[in-house]
Amino acid sequence: MIEGSSLFKGLPSSILDKVVKLRVRRHLAPGEVLFRKGDPGDALYGVIAGRLRIHANAIDGRDALLNIMGPGDVFGEIALIDGLPRTADATAIDKVDLMMLRRAEFLDLLRHENELTMHLLGLTCRRLRWLSDMVEDATFLSAPARLAKRLLHLAEQNGD
């Protein structure tokens, strides 16, 4: 999972081995909350089995589904790097088996592995470019065009 994730893909095996040694297993029951918006950003998670909802709640009780994480998905990388509070809630849909990388241990590895640091900076830049494209789409494309573009992107990612 670590080797195949966008966060670590392409790194040499010597660095990947060090990352793998930091992982800890975690299990959730269906409906169990992994974290809530505002909780400390202290770890990165990877889904081994099961699914989680990443969602945001409005004061009036509305719930917005932001993403569904399934086997092979990695999330929480923003909190792993900046340590700021969580930006959304994560709740198990079904029984979930996770791997976790704790922030303090990961930062210690970053201090010693310049190649890992440069890799993460490159990934951050790619994601900022993606976000810039999303803002541009929201500004210039109609809602049906944005929906069509998003559906095409999801189809490319998932093969359907």
PDB file of N, CA and C in Angstrom, residues 80-152:
ATOM      1  N   LEU A  80      -0.369  15.113   8.347  1.00  0.00           N
ATOM      2  CA  LEU A  80       0.922  14.477   8.592  1.00  0.00           C
ATOM      3  C   LEU A  80       2.056  15.489   8.464  1.00  0.00           C
ATOM      4  N   ILE A  81       1.923  16.387   7.507  1.00  0.00           N
ATOM      5  CA  ILE A  81       3.000  17.325   7.245  1.00  0.00           C
ATOM      6  C   ILE A  81       2.875  18.603   8.072  1.00  0.00           C
ATOM      7  N   ASP A  82       1.656  19.197   8.126  1.00  0.00           N
ATOM      8  CA  ASP A  82       1.569  20.486   8.814  1.00  0.00           C
ATOM      9  C   ASP A  82       1.137  20.398  10.277  1.00  0.00           C
ATOM     10  N   GLY A  83       0.569  19.269  10.695  1.00  0.00           N
ATOM     11  CA  GLY A  83       0.192  19.094  12.088  1.00  0.00           C
ATOM     12  C   GLY A  83      -0.991  19.927  12.548  1.00  0.00           C
ATOM     13  N   LEU A  84      -1.635  20.616  11.636  1.00  0.00           N
ATOM     14  CA  LEU A  84      -2.795  21.429  11.999  1.00  0.00           C
ATOM     15  C   LEU A  84      -4.024  20.535  12.163  1.00  0.00           C
ATOM     16  N   PRO A  85      -5.099  21.070  12.733  1.00  0.00           N
ATOM     17  CA  PRO A  85      -6.289  20.240  12.977  1.00  0.00           C
ATOM     18  C   PRO A  85      -6.889  19.651  11.697  1.00  0.00           C
ATOM     19  N   ARG A  86      -7.596  18.566  11.869  1.00  0.00           N
ATOM     20  CA  ARG A  86      -8.267  17.872  10.763  1.00  0.00           C
ATOM     21  C   ARG A  86      -9.266  18.799  10.088  1.00  0.00           C
ATOM     22  N   THR A  87      -9.401  18.646   8.776  1.00  0.00           N
ATOM     23  CA  THR A  87     -10.279  19.505   7.985  1.00  0.00           C
ATOM     24  C   THR A  87     -11.650  18.878   7.747  1.00  0.00           C
ATOM     25  N   ALA A  88     -11.864  17.632   8.152  1.00  0.00           N
ATOM     26  CA  ALA A  88     -13.136  16.935   7.937  1.00  0.00           C
ATOM     27  C   ALA A  88     -13.242  15.788   8.932  1.00  0.00           C
ATOM     28  N   ASP A  89     -14.375  15.112   8.915  1.00  0.00           N
ATOM     29  CA  ASP A  89     -14.594  13.919   9.731  1.00  0.00           C
ATOM     30  C   ASP A  89     -14.282  12.672   8.906  1.00  0.00           C
ATOM     31  N   ALA A  90     -13.877  11.602   9.577  1.00  0.00           N
ATOM     32  CA  ALA A  90     -13.686  10.296   8.938  1.00  0.00           C
ATOM     33  C   ALA A  90     -14.419   9.256   9.783  1.00  0.00           C
ATOM     34  N   THR A  91     -15.364   8.556   9.149  1.00  0.00           N
ATOM     35  CA  THR A  91     -16.208   7.586   9.843  1.00  0.00           C
ATOM     36  C   THR A  91     -16.225   6.276   9.072  1.00  0.00           C
ATOM     37  N   ALA A  92     -16.071   5.163   9.773  1.00  0.00           N
ATOM     38  CA  ALA A  92     -16.082   3.847   9.133  1.00  0.00           C
ATOM     39  C   ALA A  92     -17.477   3.535   8.587  1.00  0.00           C
ATOM     40  N   ILE A  93     -17.526   3.075   7.357  1.00  0.00           N
ATOM     41  CA  ILE A  93     -18.778   2.620   6.750  1.00  0.00           C
ATOM     42  C   ILE A  93     -19.024   1.175   7.163  1.00  0.00           C
ATOM     43  N   ASP A  94     -17.981   0.384   7.073  1.00  0.00           N
ATOM     44  CA  ASP A  94     -18.050  -1.001   7.516  1.00  0.00           C
ATOM     45  C   ASP A  94     -16.813  -1.287   8.365  1.00  0.00           C
ATOM     46  N   LYS A  95     -16.558  -2.524   8.658  1.00  0.00           N
ATOM     47  CA  LYS A  95     -15.371  -2.880   9.442  1.00  0.00           C
ATOM     48  C   LYS A  95     -14.136  -2.447   8.647  1.00  0.00           C
ATOM     49  N   VAL A  96     -13.249  -1.704   9.316  1.00  0.00           N
ATOM     50  CA  VAL A  96     -12.097  -1.119   8.629  1.00  0.00           C
ATOM     51  C   VAL A  96     -10.801  -1.550   9.297  1.00  0.00           C
ATOM     52  N   ASP A  97      -9.836  -1.914   8.466  1.00  0.00           N
ATOM     53  CA  ASP A  97      -8.483  -2.225   8.913  1.00  0.00           C
ATOM     54  C   ASP A  97      -7.579  -1.161   8.297  1.00  0.00           C
ATOM     55  N   LEU A  98      -6.844  -0.453   9.137  1.00  0.00           N
ATOM     56  CA  LEU A  98      -6.005   0.665   8.703  1.00  0.00           C
ATOM     57  C   LEU A  98      -4.552   0.453   9.081  1.00  0.00           C
ATOM     58  N   MET A  99      -3.682   1.120   8.323  1.00  0.00           N
ATOM     59  CA  MET A  99      -2.312   1.307   8.777  1.00  0.00           C
ATOM     60  C   MET A  99      -2.183   2.792   9.059  1.00  0.00           C
ATOM     61  N   MET A 100      -1.369   3.120  10.030  1.00  0.00           N
ATOM     62  CA  MET A 100      -1.224   4.493  10.477  1.00  0.00           C
ATOM     63  C   MET A 100       0.261   4.838  10.577  1.00  0.00           C
ATOM     64  N   LEU A 101       0.606   6.056  10.143  1.00  0.00           N
ATOM     65  CA  LEU A 101       1.947   6.598  10.351  1.00  0.00           C
ATOM     66  C   LEU A 101       1.794   7.803  11.267  1.00  0.00           C
ATOM     67  N   ARG A 102       2.436   7.774  12.410  1.00  0.00           N
ATOM     68  CA  ARG A 102       2.351   8.889  13.354  1.00  0.00           C
ATOM     69  C   ARG A 102       3.237  10.045  12.898  1.00  0.00           C
ATOM     70  N   ARG A 103       2.738  11.240  13.066  1.00  0.00           N
ATOM     71  CA  ARG A 103       3.392  12.447  12.585  1.00  0.00           C
ATOM     72  C   ARG A 103       4.792  12.628  13.170  1.00  0.00           C
ATOM     73  N   ALA A 104       4.945  12.510  14.464  1.00  0.00           N
ATOM     74  CA  ALA A 104       6.245  12.767  15.104  1.00  0.00           C
ATOM     75  C   ALA A 104       7.331  11.853  14.538  1.00  0.00           C
ATOM     76  N   GLU A 105       7.012  10.585  14.371  1.00  0.00           N
ATOM     77  CA  GLU A 105       7.995   9.632  13.843  1.00  0.00           C
ATOM     78  C   GLU A 105       8.297   9.916  12.371  1.00  0.00           C
ATOM     79  N   PHE A 106       7.250  10.296  11.618  1.00  0.00           N
ATOM     80  CA  PHE A 106       7.443  10.590  10.204  1.00  0.00           C
ATOM     81  C   PHE A 106       8.305  11.840  10.013  1.00  0.00           C
ATOM     82  N   LEU A 107       8.073  12.874  10.825  1.00  0.00           N
ATOM     83  CA  LEU A 107       8.879  14.088  10.721  1.00  0.00           C
ATOM     84  C   LEU A 107      10.343  13.823  11.032  1.00  0.00           C
ATOM     85  N   ASP A 108      10.601  12.927  11.964  1.00  0.00           N
ATOM     86  CA  ASP A 108      11.975  12.554  12.268  1.00  0.00           C
ATOM     87  C   ASP A 108      12.635  11.925  11.040  1.00  0.00           C
ATOM     88  N   LEU A 109      11.877  11.088  10.329  1.00  0.00           N
ATOM     89  CA  LEU A 109      12.400  10.481   9.102  1.00  0.00           C
ATOM     90  C   LEU A 109      12.656  11.556   8.047  1.00  0.00           C
ATOM     91  N   LEU A 110      11.753  12.518   7.915  1.00  0.00           N
ATOM     92  CA  LEU A 110      11.933  13.601   6.938  1.00  0.00           C
ATOM     93  C   LEU A 110      13.218  14.387   7.206  1.00  0.00           C
ATOM     94  N   ARG A 111      13.548  14.564   8.458  1.00  0.00           N
ATOM     95  CA  ARG A 111      14.763  15.323   8.807  1.00  0.00           C
ATOM     96  C   ARG A 111      16.036  14.624   8.314  1.00  0.00           C
ATOM     97  N   HIS A 112      15.948  13.324   8.114  1.00  0.00           N
ATOM     98  CA  HIS A 112      17.134  12.557   7.718  1.00  0.00           C
ATOM     99  C   HIS A 112      17.116  12.107   6.261  1.00  0.00           C
ATOM    100  N   GLU A 113      15.986  12.246   5.590  1.00  0.00           N
ATOM    101  CA  GLU A 113      15.859  11.755   4.212  1.00  0.00           C
ATOM    102  C   GLU A 113      15.450  12.892   3.277  1.00  0.00           C
ATOM    103  N   ASN A 114      16.458  13.587   2.725  1.00  0.00           N
ATOM    104  CA  ASN A 114      16.192  14.720   1.841  1.00  0.00           C
ATOM    105  C   ASN A 114      15.396  14.313   0.597  1.00  0.00           C
ATOM    106  N   GLU A 115      15.628  13.130   0.109  1.00  0.00           N
ATOM    107  CA  GLU A 115      14.911  12.680  -1.087  1.00  0.00           C
ATOM    108  C   GLU A 115      13.413  12.549  -0.804  1.00  0.00           C
ATOM    109  N   LEU A 116      13.074  12.083   0.366  1.00  0.00           N
ATOM    110  CA  LEU A 116      11.668  11.983   0.759  1.00  0.00           C
ATOM    111  C   LEU A 116      11.059  13.380   0.869  1.00  0.00           C
ATOM    112  N   THR A 117      11.787  14.314   1.440  1.00  0.00           N
ATOM    113  CA  THR A 117      11.310  15.691   1.571  1.00  0.00           C
ATOM    114  C   THR A 117      11.053  16.307   0.197  1.00  0.00           C
ATOM    115  N   MET A 118      11.984  16.150  -0.733  1.00  0.00           N
ATOM    116  CA  MET A 118      11.817  16.703  -2.076  1.00  0.00           C
ATOM    117  C   MET A 118      10.651  16.036  -2.816  1.00  0.00           C
ATOM    118  N   HIS A 119      10.487  14.756  -2.605  1.00  0.00           N
ATOM    119  CA  HIS A 119       9.367  14.028  -3.209  1.00  0.00           C
ATOM    120  C   HIS A 119       8.033  14.607  -2.730  1.00  0.00           C
ATOM    121  N   LEU A 120       7.911  14.859  -1.437  1.00  0.00           N
ATOM    122  CA  LEU A 120       6.676  15.404  -0.878  1.00  0.00           C
ATOM    123  C   LEU A 120       6.435  16.841  -1.330  1.00  0.00           C
ATOM    124  N   LEU A 121       7.487  17.619  -1.492  1.00  0.00           N
ATOM    125  CA  LEU A 121       7.327  18.976  -2.018  1.00  0.00           C
ATOM    126  C   LEU A 121       6.786  18.939  -3.451  1.00  0.00           C
ATOM    127  N   GLY A 122       7.274  18.011  -4.253  1.00  0.00           N
ATOM    128  CA  GLY A 122       6.784  17.862  -5.622  1.00  0.00           C
ATOM    129  C   GLY A 122       5.312  17.477  -5.645  1.00  0.00           C
ATOM    130  N   LEU A 123       4.931  16.554  -4.772  1.00  0.00           N
ATOM    131  CA  LEU A 123       3.533  16.137  -4.679  1.00  0.00           C
ATOM    132  C   LEU A 123       2.655  17.308  -4.248  1.00  0.00           C
ATOM    133  N   THR A 124       3.128  18.093  -3.299  1.00  0.00           N
ATOM    134  CA  THR A 124       2.373  19.253  -2.840  1.00  0.00           C
ATOM    135  C   THR A 124       2.149  20.238  -3.990  1.00  0.00           C
ATOM    136  N   CYS A 125       3.167  20.454  -4.779  1.00  0.00           N
ATOM    137  CA  CYS A 125       3.035  21.366  -5.924  1.00  0.00           C
ATOM    138  C   CYS A 125       2.025  20.832  -6.934  1.00  0.00           C
ATOM    139  N   ARG A 126       2.053  19.534  -7.203  1.00  0.00           N
ATOM    140  CA  ARG A 126       1.081  18.945  -8.139  1.00  0.00           C
ATOM    141  C   ARG A 126      -0.336  19.120  -7.616  1.00  0.00           C
ATOM    142  N   ARG A 127      -0.535  18.948  -6.324  1.00  0.00           N
ATOM    143  CA  ARG A 127      -1.879  19.098  -5.749  1.00  0.00           C
ATOM    144  C   ARG A 127      -2.326  20.557  -5.753  1.00  0.00           C
ATOM    145  N   LEU A 128      -1.414  21.483  -5.562  1.00  0.00           N
ATOM    146  CA  LEU A 128      -1.766  22.899  -5.650  1.00  0.00           C
ATOM    147  C   LEU A 128      -2.188  23.260  -7.074  1.00  0.00           C
ATOM    148  N   ARG A 129      -1.514  22.696  -8.050  1.00  0.00           N
ATOM    149  CA  ARG A 129      -1.900  22.920  -9.443  1.00  0.00           C
ATOM    150  C   ARG A 129      -3.292  22.365  -9.703  1.00  0.00           C
ATOM    151  N   TRP A 130      -3.584  21.174  -9.151  1.00  0.00           N
ATOM    152  CA  TRP A 130      -4.912  20.569  -9.306  1.00  0.00           C
ATOM    153  C   TRP A 130      -5.970  21.472  -8.679  1.00  0.00           C
ATOM    154  N   LEU A 131      -5.689  21.992  -7.480  1.00  0.00           N
ATOM    155  CA  LEU A 131      -6.616  22.877  -6.806  1.00  0.00           C
ATOM    156  C   LEU A 131      -6.840  24.156  -7.611  1.00  0.00           C
ATOM    157  N   SER A 132      -5.791  24.680  -8.188  1.00  0.00           N
ATOM    158  CA  SER A 132      -5.902  25.866  -9.028  1.00  0.00           C
ATOM    159  C   SER A 132      -6.819  25.578 -10.223  1.00  0.00           C
ATOM    160  N   ASP A 133      -6.674  24.404 -10.816  1.00  0.00           N
ATOM    161  CA  ASP A 133      -7.556  24.011 -11.922  1.00  0.00           C
ATOM    162  C   ASP A 133      -9.011  23.922 -11.471  1.00  0.00           C
ATOM    163  N   MET A 134      -9.227  23.400 -10.253  1.00  0.00           N
ATOM    164  CA  MET A 134     -10.587  23.283  -9.721  1.00  0.00           C
ATOM    165  C   MET A 134     -11.212  24.673  -9.511  1.00  0.00           C
ATOM    166  N   VAL A 135     -10.437  25.613  -9.002  1.00  0.00           N
ATOM    167  CA  VAL A 135     -10.934  26.973  -8.804  1.00  0.00           C
ATOM    168  C   VAL A 135     -11.257  27.602 -10.158  1.00  0.00           C
ATOM    169  N   GLU A 136     -10.388  27.383 -11.123  1.00  0.00           N
ATOM    170  CA  GLU A 136     -10.629  27.905 -12.467  1.00  0.00           C
ATOM    171  C   GLU A 136     -11.915  27.309 -13.049  1.00  0.00           C
ATOM    172  N   ASP A 137     -12.100  26.002 -12.893  1.00  0.00           N
ATOM    173  CA  ASP A 137     -13.324  25.353 -13.384  1.00  0.00           C
ATOM    174  C   ASP A 137     -14.560  25.936 -12.706  1.00  0.00           C
ATOM    175  N   ALA A 138     -14.478  26.133 -11.380  1.00  0.00           N
ATOM    176  CA  ALA A 138     -15.624  26.679 -10.640  1.00  0.00           C
ATOM    177  C   ALA A 138     -15.944  28.101 -11.092  1.00  0.00           C
ATOM    178  N   THR A 139     -14.936  28.808 -11.523  1.00  0.00           N
ATOM    179  CA  THR A 139     -15.129  30.191 -11.951  1.00  0.00           C
ATOM    180  C   THR A 139     -15.674  30.280 -13.380  1.00  0.00           C
ATOM    181  N   PHE A 140     -15.163  29.440 -14.271  1.00  0.00           N
ATOM    182  CA  PHE A 140     -15.467  29.609 -15.699  1.00  0.00           C
ATOM    183  C   PHE A 140     -16.408  28.579 -16.313  1.00  0.00           C
ATOM    184  N   LEU A 141     -16.590  27.417 -15.677  1.00  0.00           N
ATOM    185  CA  LEU A 141     -17.446  26.380 -16.254  1.00  0.00           C
ATOM    186  C   LEU A 141     -18.822  26.379 -15.598  1.00  0.00           C
ATOM    187  N   SER A 142     -19.806  26.013 -16.375  1.00  0.00           N
ATOM    188  CA  SER A 142     -21.154  25.865 -15.817  1.00  0.00           C
ATOM    189  C   SER A 142     -21.200  24.628 -14.935  1.00  0.00           C
ATOM    190  N   ALA A 143     -22.236  24.546 -14.099  1.00  0.00           N
ATOM    191  CA  ALA A 143     -22.374  23.378 -13.214  1.00  0.00           C
ATOM    192  C   ALA A 143     -22.419  22.069 -14.008  1.00  0.00           C
ATOM    193  N   PRO A 144     -23.200  21.975 -15.102  1.00  0.00           N
ATOM    194  CA  PRO A 144     -23.198  20.714 -15.876  1.00  0.00           C
ATOM    195  C   PRO A 144     -21.817  20.374 -16.456  1.00  0.00           C
ATOM    196  N   ALA A 145     -21.085  21.400 -16.885  1.00  0.00           N
ATOM    197  CA  ALA A 145     -19.748  21.147 -17.437  1.00  0.00           C
ATOM    198  C   ALA A 145     -18.794  20.672 -16.348  1.00  0.00           C
ATOM    199  N   ARG A 146     -18.880  21.278 -15.145  1.00  0.00           N
ATOM    200  CA  ARG A 146     -18.022  20.842 -14.023  1.00  0.00           C
ATOM    201  C   ARG A 146     -18.345  19.407 -13.641  1.00  0.00           C
ATOM    202  N   LEU A 147     -19.642  19.079 -13.583  1.00  0.00           N
ATOM    203  CA  LEU A 147     -20.063  17.721 -13.253  1.00  0.00           C
ATOM    204  C   LEU A 147     -19.551  16.734 -14.291  1.00  0.00           C
ATOM    205  N   ALA A 148     -19.690  17.068 -15.567  1.00  0.00           N
ATOM    206  CA  ALA A 148     -19.211  16.184 -16.634  1.00  0.00           C
ATOM    207  C   ALA A 148     -17.703  15.971 -16.533  1.00  0.00           C
ATOM    208  N   LYS A 149     -16.980  17.043 -16.277  1.00  0.00           N
ATOM    209  CA  LYS A 149     -15.516  16.935 -16.150  1.00  0.00           C
ATOM    210  C   LYS A 149     -15.133  16.060 -14.964  1.00  0.00           C
ATOM    211  N   ARG A 150     -15.844  16.236 -13.843  1.00  0.00           N
ATOM    212  CA  ARG A 150     -15.556  15.426 -12.644  1.00  0.00           C
ATOM    213  C   ARG A 150     -15.883  13.959 -12.886  1.00  0.00           C
ATOM    214  N   LEU A 151     -17.007  13.684 -13.545  1.00  0.00           N
ATOM    215  CA  LEU A 151     -17.377  12.299 -13.849  1.00  0.00           C
ATOM    216  C   LEU A 151     -16.353  11.642 -14.777  1.00  0.00           C
ATOM    217  N   LEU A 152     -15.877  12.373 -15.765  1.00  0.00           N
ATOM    218  CA  LEU A 152     -14.834  11.839 -16.647  1.00  0.00           C
ATOM    219  C   LEU A 152     -13.562  11.519 -15.865  1.00  0.00           C
TER     220      LEU A 152
END
